[in-house]
Structure formats: C-alpha cells, structure tokens
Amino acid sequence: MKLKIIVFSCLCTSFSFGQTLLERQAEKTREKIKQRAENRVEQQIDKGLDKAEEGIENSVKGEQKGKEKKQQTGSETIGTDEGVTSSPNVSSTPFKAYSMFDFVAGEKVIAYEDFSRDAIGDFPAKWNTNSGGEVVSLAPVEGHWMNIANSGICYPEFVNGLPENFTMEMDMVVSEDFSEMQSGLVLFFPELKSRNLQFDYHFSTCPQVGIDVHPHGQGGGSRIWVYDTSNEKVMSNESSLNTIWKTGQVNRISVWRQKTRLRVYVNERKVWDIPRAFQPTIVYSMLFGANIWEGKAYVSNLRWAEGAPDTRNKLVTEGKIVIRGILFDVNSDQIKPESYGALQDIAKTLNELPDVNVKIIGHTDADGDDKLNLELSKKRALAVKHILTKEFNISPDRMETDGKGESEPVDSNASPTGKANNRRVEFVKQ
C-alpha cells in the first residue's frame, strides 16, 4: 500500500512538474512572440523615421544644390533649379511613346514666354486682356505659370502677324475639378486686324482658325473650326482626348502651320491635321479665349518659331544645320521626348546622305558659370549622338561631338527669346 502511495505521489509530482514546465515554455513562447512583434514595430518605425530624415535631408540638399546650380549653370527654363548630370542621360527617356510624333519646331524662335520676369500675383506685363488672369506658381511643378481667366480673352502683345510657316508650343495644366461644361482653353488664330479686346469669343465670324483644348476627367475632347474670307464657317469637328491627355500632369500642346496646312498635337499624339485651315491671303495673329464653367487652366513655356524644315538641303548646300527643337531638362543632358520629331528629321537626312559625317555641337545661353555651361553643352552634344545611335541606328563613327557653352551666341541673352535662340544644337558637315 505504501509503495502504491509513493508511486502515485511521484506520478502527481511528475505531472505537476511537467505541467509547470509546459506553462513556463508557453510563457517563454508568448514573451518571444511579443518581443518579436515589438521589434518589428520598432523596425517599421525606424524605417519611417529614416525615410522622413532622408526626405528632409534631401530636401535641404536639393535646395542648397539648387541655389548653387541656379547661380552656376545656364538653364533651359529660366528660374528653375536642377543639377547637371555627369554622363549622357538617355536611358529613361520615353521615346517609344513618341515614335509617331513628327512635329518639327521652326528654325528660329521669334517669341518665348515663361513668365519668369513677372511677379507672382500680377497679370503678365507684356500681355493684354479684357478680363484678367495672374501669374502663379504650381508646386511641385517648376516655374511661373499664367492662370487664364475663366471668361474672356487675352493675348501676348509681342506676337503680332504670324508667318505662313510657324510653330507654337506650350505647356498646359488644368485643375482636378476642371469642368466638362462650356469650353476649355481656346487657341484662336484670327485675322491680325481683328485681334483686339473687342474680339467676340462667341459670335465672331471673321476669318479665323479656332482650337478648343478641353480636358476633363480621364480625357476630354478637342474642337476645331474654320471661318474663311467670306465669314462663312467652312469646317467644324470634334475629337477625343481620351488616352491622350495626362490627368494631373503637365501636357504639351504643339501647333504647326505650313502655309494652308494645320497640325495640332497633344503630347505625342496628332489630334488634328487639316490641309486647308489657313487662307493664303490672310495675315493671322493669335489670342487665347476661355469660357470655363469650373476649374482653372494654366499655361507656360510658350514658344513661337518660324521657318519650314529644310534639313537635307541646308546640310548639303550650307554645310550646317541649326536645330532649336532638341530640348533638354533644366541644367541636364536629359533630352525631352518632344524632341523626337527634330531628331527623326536629322536622322532621316543622315540616312539619305550615307557618305556625310557630322560634328554635333551644343550651345547654351549665358545664365550661370562659363565653365559649367561649356561642360553642359558637351554633354548635351554627346547625349544627342547617343540617341541618334540608339534610337535611329546612325553609326557612331559618323558623328563626333563638341560643345561651345555660351561662347558663340547668335542672339542677345538679355531676353527669354534671345536665350531660347542661343540654346541650340548644330550639325556641321565634315
């Protein structure tokens, strides 16, 4: 009997000890799980703090670097702060999307407007209007922008009669609440003598070409109309901007007149191609009109240029081509995708003249430090060579590169228009 009690007692003790051991192990496991969970939370917090600190540090560095570069380097768009890249920066340029973009800017810039000389809150000094508008900044988008008044007309007084071969380009942004009602931003090309503050936006039948760019939501649409010399509307049509307009981004509008023909592009897509939009006997000018129901429209980096592309003939007969339609990011050798048409044009010429070699020479305006501008111009020339080789299969052996910086201006650096003319790429026959 004693033996049974002892055995039973040992079993109870063993069970009790085993239970205690299990409880302790369970407790340890719970503590371990808790600790690991806390460690994960702390790691996530640390990561968040690291990112925040990194963002603040980069922001400060960016501001400091921007201030330094603004003092040191020539700019593609006045009043913006970006660094100079150290090697040809071509890999990230979305040229594939622009493969059907055949727009080629005019040879000589006749007017350029980025509102950099106008104070925030003011109406642009060299414009006129019957309604209003003001210069604003659009964070995080760089530069100064003109907020077009929602109702009325305005126009640049420095742009008068336009030549029969001209291009006009501009950047456009609209607010998220831009309404589909009424109109968007309208580009009018009226007869010069009718371009004044009495121009009737709604009912004028004077000779004109009108283009309404009206984004809303995830797309929107565009309208076009033409009045001829007899004050008759000879055409009117509509087109969709779905899949073309980039909501919440800067969009590029490009207009190209070649005598009677009009082509209009929104970003990389051709929206209109009208063979007989302009009358050959009329001198046209331009103005902006708006009848916006709700929301805001902004424009900047407007560029007017004249001349028809004659690349092949000039390279053969004059031995040099000057191209101002190859555009770069600010203080960078990154080529903008809207340069595709100009690059395609020179590539076509080089393919047609397989025995001709060229020297590609970059030029900048006079903003910033001479040495840095010289370095930047050489990098830009090299970037152009890389693109012509990579995208258009031009042999690199046919091209050498150089840069002149700001040392050979062809126009005054005292105005935005002059600076735009000085920023150029030359192809010199060898």
Short mmCIF file of C-alpha atoms in Angstrom, two decimals:
data_model
loop_
_atom_site.label_atom_id
_atom_site.label_comp_id
_atom_site.label_asym_id
_atom_site.label_seq_id
_atom_site.Cartn_x
_atom_site.Cartn_y
_atom_site.Cartn_z
CA MET A 1 0.00 0.00 0.00
CA LYS A 2 2.85 2.35 0.91
CA LEU A 3 4.52 1.57 -2.39
CA LYS A 4 1.34 2.46 -4.28
CA ILE A 5 1.05 5.78 -2.45
CA ILE A 6 4.68 6.61 -3.17
CA VAL A 7 4.27 5.73 -6.85
CA PHE A 8 1.07 7.77 -7.04
CA SER A 9 2.78 10.66 -5.30
CA CYS A 10 5.71 10.54 -7.74
CA LEU A 11 3.35 10.47 -10.67
CA CYS A 12 1.48 13.51 -9.33
CA THR A 13 4.76 15.29 -8.73
CA SER A 14 5.96 14.44 -12.24
CA PHE A 15 2.65 15.61 -13.73
CA SER A 16 2.80 18.80 -11.71
CA PHE A 17 6.42 19.40 -12.71
CA GLY A 18 5.64 18.64 -16.37
CA GLN A 19 2.67 20.99 -16.29
CA THR A 20 4.82 23.72 -14.75
CA LEU A 21 7.49 23.14 -17.39
CA LEU A 22 4.91 23.38 -20.16
CA GLU A 23 3.46 26.53 -18.67
CA ARG A 24 6.91 28.05 -18.45
CA GLN A 25 7.67 27.07 -22.03
CA ALA A 26 4.34 28.54 -23.15
CA GLU A 27 5.10 31.71 -21.23
CA LYS A 28 8.52 31.90 -22.85
CA THR A 29 6.95 31.44 -26.27
CA ARG A 30 4.41 34.19 -25.57
CA GLU A 31 7.18 36.52 -24.42
CA LYS A 32 9.25 35.68 -27.51
CA ILE A 33 6.31 36.39 -29.83
CA LYS A 34 5.59 39.64 -28.03
CA GLN A 35 9.22 40.67 -28.21
CA ARG A 36 9.48 39.86 -31.93
CA ALA A 37 6.28 41.77 -32.62
CA GLU A 38 7.62 44.76 -30.71
CA ASN A 39 10.90 44.52 -32.61
CA ARG A 40 9.05 44.51 -35.94
CA VAL A 41 7.02 47.55 -34.95
CA GLU A 42 10.20 49.34 -33.88
CA GLN A 43 11.87 48.39 -37.16
CA GLN A 44 8.95 49.82 -39.13
CA ILE A 45 9.04 52.99 -37.06
CA ASP A 46 12.79 53.24 -37.60
CA LYS A 47 12.30 52.79 -41.33
CA GLY A 48 9.66 55.50 -41.35
CA LEU A 49 11.91 57.83 -39.38
CA ASP A 50 14.83 57.03 -41.68
CA LYS A 51 12.72 57.91 -44.72
CA ALA A 52 11.49 61.09 -43.11
CA GLU A 53 15.03 62.10 -42.18
CA GLU A 54 16.25 61.18 -45.65
CA GLY A 55 13.48 63.23 -47.22
CA ILE A 56 14.29 66.24 -45.07
CA GLU A 57 18.00 65.84 -45.74
CA ASN A 58 17.46 65.51 -49.48
CA SER A 59 15.12 68.46 -49.47
CA VAL A 60 17.71 70.61 -47.74
CA LYS A 61 20.46 69.32 -50.02
CA GLY A 62 18.21 69.88 -53.03
CA GLU A 63 17.53 73.45 -52.00
CA GLN A 64 21.21 74.12 -51.37
CA LYS A 65 22.23 72.40 -54.58
CA GLY A 66 19.50 74.16 -56.50
CA LYS A 67 20.62 77.54 -55.22
CA GLU A 68 24.21 76.75 -56.15
CA LYS A 69 23.26 75.48 -59.61
CA LYS A 70 20.98 78.42 -60.25
CA GLN A 71 23.99 80.66 -59.76
CA GLN A 72 26.35 78.38 -61.64
CA THR A 73 24.69 76.88 -64.73
CA GLY A 74 22.74 78.01 -67.78
CA SER A 75 19.11 76.96 -67.70
CA GLU A 76 16.71 75.51 -70.24
CA THR A 77 13.82 77.12 -68.43
CA ILE A 78 14.60 80.33 -66.57
CA GLY A 79 14.23 80.37 -62.79
CA THR A 80 14.37 76.64 -62.10
CA ASP A 81 16.88 74.67 -60.08
CA GLU A 82 18.26 71.37 -61.26
CA GLY A 83 21.69 69.74 -61.30
CA VAL A 84 23.93 68.89 -64.21
CA THR A 85 24.23 65.19 -64.96
CA SER A 86 27.64 63.62 -65.27
CA SER A 87 27.08 61.37 -68.30
CA PRO A 88 24.70 61.10 -71.28
CA ASN A 89 21.32 60.53 -69.67
CA VAL A 90 19.24 58.85 -72.34
CA SER A 91 18.06 55.52 -70.97
CA SER A 92 14.93 56.75 -69.21
CA THR A 93 13.61 58.99 -71.98
CA PRO A 94 10.25 57.58 -73.17
CA PHE A 95 11.00 57.93 -76.89
CA LYS A 96 9.00 54.83 -77.78
CA ALA A 97 5.75 56.63 -76.93
CA TYR A 98 6.74 59.42 -79.34
CA SER A 99 7.60 57.19 -82.29
CA MET A 100 4.67 58.62 -84.31
CA PHE A 101 5.40 62.22 -83.27
CA ASP A 102 6.52 64.01 -86.44
CA PHE A 103 6.32 67.61 -85.16
CA VAL A 104 9.41 69.66 -86.03
CA ALA A 105 9.75 73.10 -84.43
CA GLY A 106 10.56 76.15 -86.56
CA GLU A 107 14.18 77.09 -87.12
CA LYS A 108 14.24 80.49 -85.43
CA VAL A 109 12.48 81.40 -82.20
CA ILE A 110 10.53 84.62 -82.70
CA ALA A 111 8.98 84.78 -79.22
CA TYR A 112 9.32 82.92 -75.93
CA GLU A 113 7.33 83.34 -72.72
CA ASP A 114 7.84 81.60 -69.39
CA PHE A 115 6.58 84.49 -67.16
CA SER A 116 9.86 84.41 -65.25
CA ARG A 117 10.05 88.20 -65.29
CA ASP A 118 6.57 88.68 -63.90
CA ALA A 119 5.79 88.80 -60.18
CA ILE A 120 3.53 86.16 -58.67
CA GLY A 121 0.01 87.58 -58.45
CA ASP A 122 0.44 90.06 -61.32
CA PHE A 123 -1.03 89.94 -64.80
CA PRO A 124 1.86 89.46 -67.28
CA ALA A 125 3.38 92.82 -68.19
CA LYS A 126 3.61 92.14 -71.93
CA TRP A 127 0.10 90.76 -72.34
CA ASN A 128 -3.31 92.34 -72.72
CA THR A 129 -6.77 91.16 -71.64
CA ASN A 130 -10.42 92.15 -71.33
CA SER A 131 -10.92 90.02 -68.24
CA GLY A 132 -7.98 89.16 -66.01
CA GLY A 133 -5.60 86.39 -65.08
CA GLU A 134 -2.44 86.20 -62.99
CA VAL A 135 0.99 84.66 -62.75
CA VAL A 136 1.16 81.84 -60.20
CA SER A 137 3.43 79.05 -59.03
CA LEU A 138 2.20 75.44 -59.12
CA ALA A 139 4.03 73.29 -56.59
CA PRO A 140 5.54 70.82 -57.26
CA VAL A 141 5.65 71.91 -60.92
CA GLU A 142 8.55 74.25 -61.62
CA GLY A 143 8.48 77.79 -62.94
CA HIS A 144 5.89 80.54 -63.30
CA TRP A 145 2.52 79.86 -64.88
CA MET A 146 -0.26 82.07 -66.17
CA ASN A 147 -3.69 81.33 -64.76
CA ILE A 148 -6.02 82.15 -67.66
CA ALA A 149 -9.20 83.94 -66.58
CA ASN A 150 -12.23 81.66 -66.76
CA SER A 151 -14.10 84.03 -69.08
CA GLY A 152 -12.71 86.42 -71.66
CA ILE A 153 -9.69 86.78 -73.92
CA CYS A 154 -6.00 87.61 -73.59
CA TYR A 155 -3.00 87.72 -75.88
CA PRO A 156 0.75 88.44 -75.93
CA GLU A 157 1.33 91.90 -77.35
CA PHE A 158 4.77 90.87 -78.61
CA VAL A 159 3.23 88.35 -81.04
CA ASN A 160 1.59 90.06 -84.00
CA GLY A 161 1.43 88.81 -87.56
CA LEU A 162 2.46 85.16 -87.79
CA PRO A 163 4.44 83.87 -90.81
CA GLU A 164 2.95 81.32 -93.18
CA ASN A 165 5.31 78.72 -91.75
CA PHE A 166 5.39 78.78 -87.95
CA THR A 167 5.18 76.55 -84.90
CA MET A 168 3.77 77.27 -81.47
CA GLU A 169 4.35 75.12 -78.40
CA MET A 170 3.22 75.45 -74.81
CA ASP A 171 2.82 73.53 -71.58
CA MET A 172 -0.70 73.30 -70.15
CA VAL A 173 -2.06 72.15 -66.79
CA VAL A 174 -5.66 72.10 -65.55
CA SER A 175 -7.02 71.68 -62.03
CA GLU A 176 -8.64 68.40 -60.98
CA ASP A 177 -12.09 70.00 -60.87
CA PHE A 178 -11.93 71.23 -64.47
CA SER A 179 -15.49 71.01 -65.78
CA GLU A 180 -16.71 69.30 -68.94
CA MET A 181 -19.29 72.08 -69.34
CA GLN A 182 -18.85 75.00 -71.77
CA SER A 183 -15.25 75.31 -73.07
CA GLY A 184 -11.68 74.51 -72.24
CA LEU A 185 -8.78 76.73 -73.28
CA VAL A 186 -9.26 78.04 -76.80
CA LEU A 187 -6.43 79.00 -79.15
CA PHE A 188 -7.70 81.49 -81.71
CA PHE A 189 -5.77 82.38 -84.84
CA PRO A 190 -7.82 85.33 -86.12
CA GLU A 191 -7.03 87.76 -88.91
CA LEU A 192 -4.49 90.23 -87.50
CA LYS A 193 -6.72 93.28 -87.93
CA SER A 194 -9.46 91.55 -85.89
CA ARG A 195 -7.15 90.69 -82.99
CA ASN A 196 -8.19 93.16 -80.28
CA LEU A 197 -10.06 93.28 -76.97
CA GLN A 198 -13.37 93.56 -78.83
CA PHE A 199 -12.90 90.18 -80.43
CA ASP A 200 -16.21 88.37 -79.85
CA TYR A 201 -15.35 84.98 -78.44
CA HIS A 202 -18.81 83.54 -79.06
CA PHE A 203 -20.09 85.12 -82.26
CA SER A 204 -17.17 86.45 -84.31
CA THR A 205 -17.24 85.22 -87.90
CA CYS A 206 -14.08 86.99 -89.05
CA PRO A 207 -11.52 84.78 -90.82
CA GLN A 208 -10.09 82.58 -88.10
CA VAL A 209 -8.98 79.14 -87.00
CA GLY A 210 -10.14 78.09 -83.54
CA ILE A 211 -8.93 75.14 -81.46
CA ASP A 212 -10.60 74.28 -78.16
CA VAL A 213 -8.49 72.04 -75.90
CA HIS A 214 -10.94 70.83 -73.27
CA PRO A 215 -9.63 68.15 -70.91
CA HIS A 216 -11.76 66.80 -68.09
CA GLY A 217 -11.79 63.65 -66.03
CA GLN A 218 -9.58 61.00 -67.59
CA GLY A 219 -9.59 62.54 -71.05
CA GLY A 220 -11.89 65.13 -72.55
CA GLY A 221 -12.03 66.39 -76.10
CA SER A 222 -11.00 68.99 -78.65
CA ARG A 223 -12.96 71.03 -81.16
CA ILE A 224 -11.80 72.86 -84.26
CA TRP A 225 -13.49 75.34 -86.60
CA VAL A 226 -12.50 77.50 -89.56
CA TYR A 227 -14.03 80.69 -90.99
CA ASP A 228 -12.90 81.80 -94.45
CA THR A 229 -12.61 85.21 -96.10
CA SER A 230 -16.36 85.33 -96.77
CA ASN A 231 -17.01 84.99 -93.00
CA GLU A 232 -18.51 81.56 -93.55
CA LYS A 233 -17.78 78.61 -91.27
CA VAL A 234 -16.27 76.14 -93.70
CA MET A 235 -15.50 73.38 -91.22
CA SER A 236 -16.18 72.26 -87.67
CA ASN A 237 -15.29 68.99 -85.97
CA GLU A 238 -14.62 67.27 -82.65
CA SER A 239 -12.03 64.77 -81.45
CA SER A 240 -11.49 62.79 -78.26
CA LEU A 241 -8.55 63.30 -75.89
CA ASN A 242 -9.14 60.01 -74.07
CA THR A 243 -5.83 58.15 -73.55
CA ILE A 244 -4.04 61.29 -74.82
CA TRP A 245 -4.48 63.82 -72.03
CA LYS A 246 -2.38 63.08 -68.93
CA THR A 247 -4.52 63.88 -65.92
CA GLY A 248 -2.70 65.66 -63.12
CA GLN A 249 0.43 66.21 -65.23
CA VAL A 250 1.98 68.85 -67.46
CA ASN A 251 0.74 68.36 -71.03
CA ARG A 252 2.43 69.65 -74.17
CA ILE A 253 0.42 71.37 -76.91
CA SER A 254 2.15 71.76 -80.29
CA VAL A 255 0.73 73.70 -83.26
CA TRP A 256 2.35 73.57 -86.70
CA ARG A 257 1.34 75.71 -89.67
CA GLN A 258 2.79 75.06 -93.11
CA LYS A 259 1.13 77.55 -95.44
CA THR A 260 -2.53 76.40 -95.50
CA ARG A 261 -1.97 73.20 -93.54
CA LEU A 262 -2.54 72.96 -89.77
CA ARG A 263 -1.40 70.16 -87.48
CA VAL A 264 -2.15 70.09 -83.75
CA TYR A 265 -0.59 67.69 -81.26
CA VAL A 266 -1.44 66.97 -77.64
CA ASN A 267 1.59 65.35 -76.05
CA GLU A 268 2.86 62.75 -78.56
CA ARG A 269 -0.44 62.32 -80.45
CA LYS A 270 -1.57 64.20 -83.53
CA VAL A 271 -5.12 65.36 -82.85
CA TRP A 272 -5.75 67.48 -85.96
CA ASP A 273 -4.29 67.54 -89.48
CA ILE A 274 -6.27 69.96 -91.64
CA PRO A 275 -4.82 70.56 -95.14
CA ARG A 276 -6.71 73.82 -95.82
CA ALA A 277 -7.24 75.50 -92.48
CA PHE A 278 -5.43 78.80 -93.23
CA GLN A 279 -6.20 81.15 -96.10
CA PRO A 280 -3.05 82.05 -98.09
CA THR A 281 -4.03 85.73 -98.49
CA ILE A 282 -4.64 86.46 -94.78
CA VAL A 283 -2.14 87.56 -92.15
CA TYR A 284 -3.07 85.69 -88.96
CA SER A 285 -2.31 86.51 -85.35
CA MET A 286 -3.29 84.74 -82.14
CA LEU A 287 -5.11 85.07 -78.84
CA PHE A 288 -6.40 82.88 -76.04
CA GLY A 289 -10.06 82.63 -75.12
CA ALA A 290 -11.89 80.84 -72.34
CA ASN A 291 -15.42 80.20 -71.17
CA ILE A 292 -14.60 77.79 -68.36
CA TRP A 293 -17.50 76.63 -66.20
CA GLU A 294 -15.41 75.45 -63.27
CA GLY A 295 -11.73 74.82 -62.57
CA LYS A 296 -8.53 76.52 -63.65
CA ALA A 297 -6.30 76.40 -66.74
CA TYR A 298 -2.60 77.31 -66.65
CA VAL A 299 -0.03 77.78 -69.41
CA SER A 300 3.73 78.33 -69.52
CA ASN A 301 6.84 77.84 -71.67
CA LEU A 302 5.18 79.23 -74.78
CA ARG A 303 7.46 79.14 -77.80
CA TRP A 304 6.81 80.59 -81.24
CA ALA A 305 9.22 79.81 -84.08
CA GLU A 306 9.27 80.42 -87.82
CA GLY A 307 10.61 78.56 -90.79
CA ALA A 308 9.90 75.30 -92.55
CA PRO A 309 12.23 72.32 -92.06
CA ASP A 310 14.76 72.11 -94.90
CA THR A 311 17.30 69.91 -93.18
CA ARG A 312 18.71 67.95 -96.11
CA ASN A 313 19.14 70.92 -98.43
CA LYS A 314 20.84 73.05 -95.76
CA LEU A 315 23.28 70.33 -94.79
CA VAL A 316 24.22 69.80 -98.46
CA THR A 317 24.37 73.42 -99.62
CA GLU A 318 25.31 75.33 -96.44
CA GLY A 319 27.18 72.58 -94.63
CA LYS A 320 25.40 73.23 -91.35
CA ILE A 321 22.03 72.69 -89.69
CA VAL A 322 20.93 74.66 -86.62
CA ILE A 323 18.24 72.91 -84.57
CA ARG A 324 16.40 74.53 -81.68
CA GLY A 325 13.78 71.82 -81.40
CA ILE A 326 16.04 69.45 -79.45
CA LEU A 327 15.06 70.33 -75.90
CA PHE A 328 16.64 69.27 -72.62
CA ASP A 329 15.61 69.12 -69.00
CA VAL A 330 16.84 72.03 -66.91
CA ASN A 331 20.62 72.05 -66.46
CA SER A 332 20.74 68.46 -67.70
CA ASP A 333 21.69 66.42 -70.75
CA GLN A 334 18.35 64.54 -70.49
CA ILE A 335 16.62 65.02 -73.86
CA LYS A 336 12.90 65.77 -73.67
CA PRO A 337 10.69 63.29 -75.55
CA GLU A 338 9.03 66.08 -77.57
CA SER A 339 12.39 66.41 -79.34
CA TYR A 340 11.62 63.18 -81.20
CA GLY A 341 10.39 64.87 -84.38
CA ALA A 342 13.52 67.02 -84.71
CA LEU A 343 15.81 64.04 -84.06
CA GLN A 344 13.89 61.90 -86.53
CA ASP A 345 14.25 64.65 -89.15
CA ILE A 346 18.05 64.83 -88.80
CA ALA A 347 18.29 61.02 -88.71
CA LYS A 348 16.35 60.82 -91.97
CA THR A 349 18.74 63.30 -93.55
CA LEU A 350 21.81 61.37 -92.38
CA ASN A 351 20.33 58.14 -93.72
CA GLU A 352 19.74 59.81 -97.09
CA LEU A 353 23.36 61.02 -97.12
CA PRO A 354 25.31 57.93 -96.00
CA ASP A 355 28.70 59.40 -97.00
CA VAL A 356 28.26 62.54 -94.91
CA ASN A 357 29.78 62.75 -91.43
CA VAL A 358 28.87 65.48 -88.96
CA LYS A 359 30.13 67.20 -85.86
CA ILE A 360 27.40 67.76 -83.27
CA ILE A 361 27.98 70.98 -81.32
CA GLY A 362 25.98 72.00 -78.25
CA HIS A 363 25.34 75.63 -77.24
CA THR A 364 23.80 77.16 -74.09
CA ASP A 365 22.56 80.57 -73.06
CA ALA A 366 24.66 82.80 -70.78
CA ASP A 367 22.94 82.02 -67.47
CA GLY A 368 25.36 80.68 -64.88
CA ASP A 369 29.04 79.80 -64.83
CA ASP A 370 31.02 79.75 -68.10
CA LYS A 371 32.90 76.53 -67.34
CA LEU A 372 29.80 74.64 -66.26
CA ASN A 373 27.93 75.81 -69.35
CA LEU A 374 30.81 74.57 -71.51
CA GLU A 375 30.70 71.18 -69.79
CA LEU A 376 26.91 71.01 -70.12
CA SER A 377 27.00 71.83 -73.84
CA LYS A 378 29.47 69.00 -74.47
CA LYS A 379 27.33 66.53 -72.53
CA ARG A 380 24.25 67.54 -74.46
CA ALA A 381 26.01 67.03 -77.79
CA LEU A 382 27.10 63.59 -76.62
CA ALA A 383 23.53 62.78 -75.50
CA VAL A 384 22.26 63.68 -78.98
CA LYS A 385 24.84 61.34 -80.54
CA HIS A 386 23.76 58.53 -78.20
CA ILE A 387 20.09 58.97 -79.08
CA LEU A 388 20.78 59.04 -82.83
CA THR A 389 22.76 55.82 -82.44
CA LYS A 390 20.40 54.04 -80.05
CA GLU A 391 17.02 55.06 -81.46
CA PHE A 392 17.77 55.70 -85.15
CA ASN A 393 20.72 53.38 -85.86
CA ILE A 394 23.08 56.09 -87.08
CA SER A 395 26.64 54.78 -86.88
CA PRO A 396 28.58 56.48 -84.06
CA ASP A 397 31.62 56.56 -86.37
CA ARG A 398 29.84 59.18 -88.48
CA MET A 399 29.41 61.59 -85.59
CA GLU A 400 31.84 63.47 -83.39
CA THR A 401 30.77 65.87 -80.68
CA ASP A 402 31.81 69.16 -79.12
CA GLY A 403 30.34 71.98 -77.06
CA LYS A 404 30.81 75.74 -77.09
CA GLY A 405 28.84 76.64 -73.98
CA GLU A 406 27.78 80.29 -74.11
CA SER A 407 30.79 81.46 -76.13
CA GLU A 408 29.06 81.79 -79.53
CA PRO A 409 25.66 83.48 -79.05
CA VAL A 410 23.54 84.22 -82.10
CA ASP A 411 21.11 86.46 -80.20
CA SER A 412 21.01 88.64 -77.11
CA ASN A 413 20.99 86.89 -73.73
CA ALA A 414 19.04 89.80 -72.27
CA SER A 415 15.60 88.35 -73.08
CA PRO A 416 13.87 84.95 -72.85
CA THR A 417 13.50 84.91 -76.66
CA GLY A 418 17.20 85.58 -77.21
CA LYS A 419 18.18 82.90 -74.72
CA ALA A 420 15.87 80.40 -76.45
CA ASN A 421 17.65 81.12 -79.75
CA ASN A 422 21.08 80.67 -78.16
CA ARG A 423 20.14 77.25 -76.75
CA ARG A 424 20.68 75.14 -79.83
CA VAL A 425 22.37 72.10 -81.35
CA GLU A 426 24.34 72.44 -84.56
CA PHE A 427 25.23 69.70 -87.05
CA VAL A 428 28.28 70.68 -89.11
CA LYS A 429 29.22 68.72 -92.20
CA GLN A 430 32.73 67.24 -92.02
#
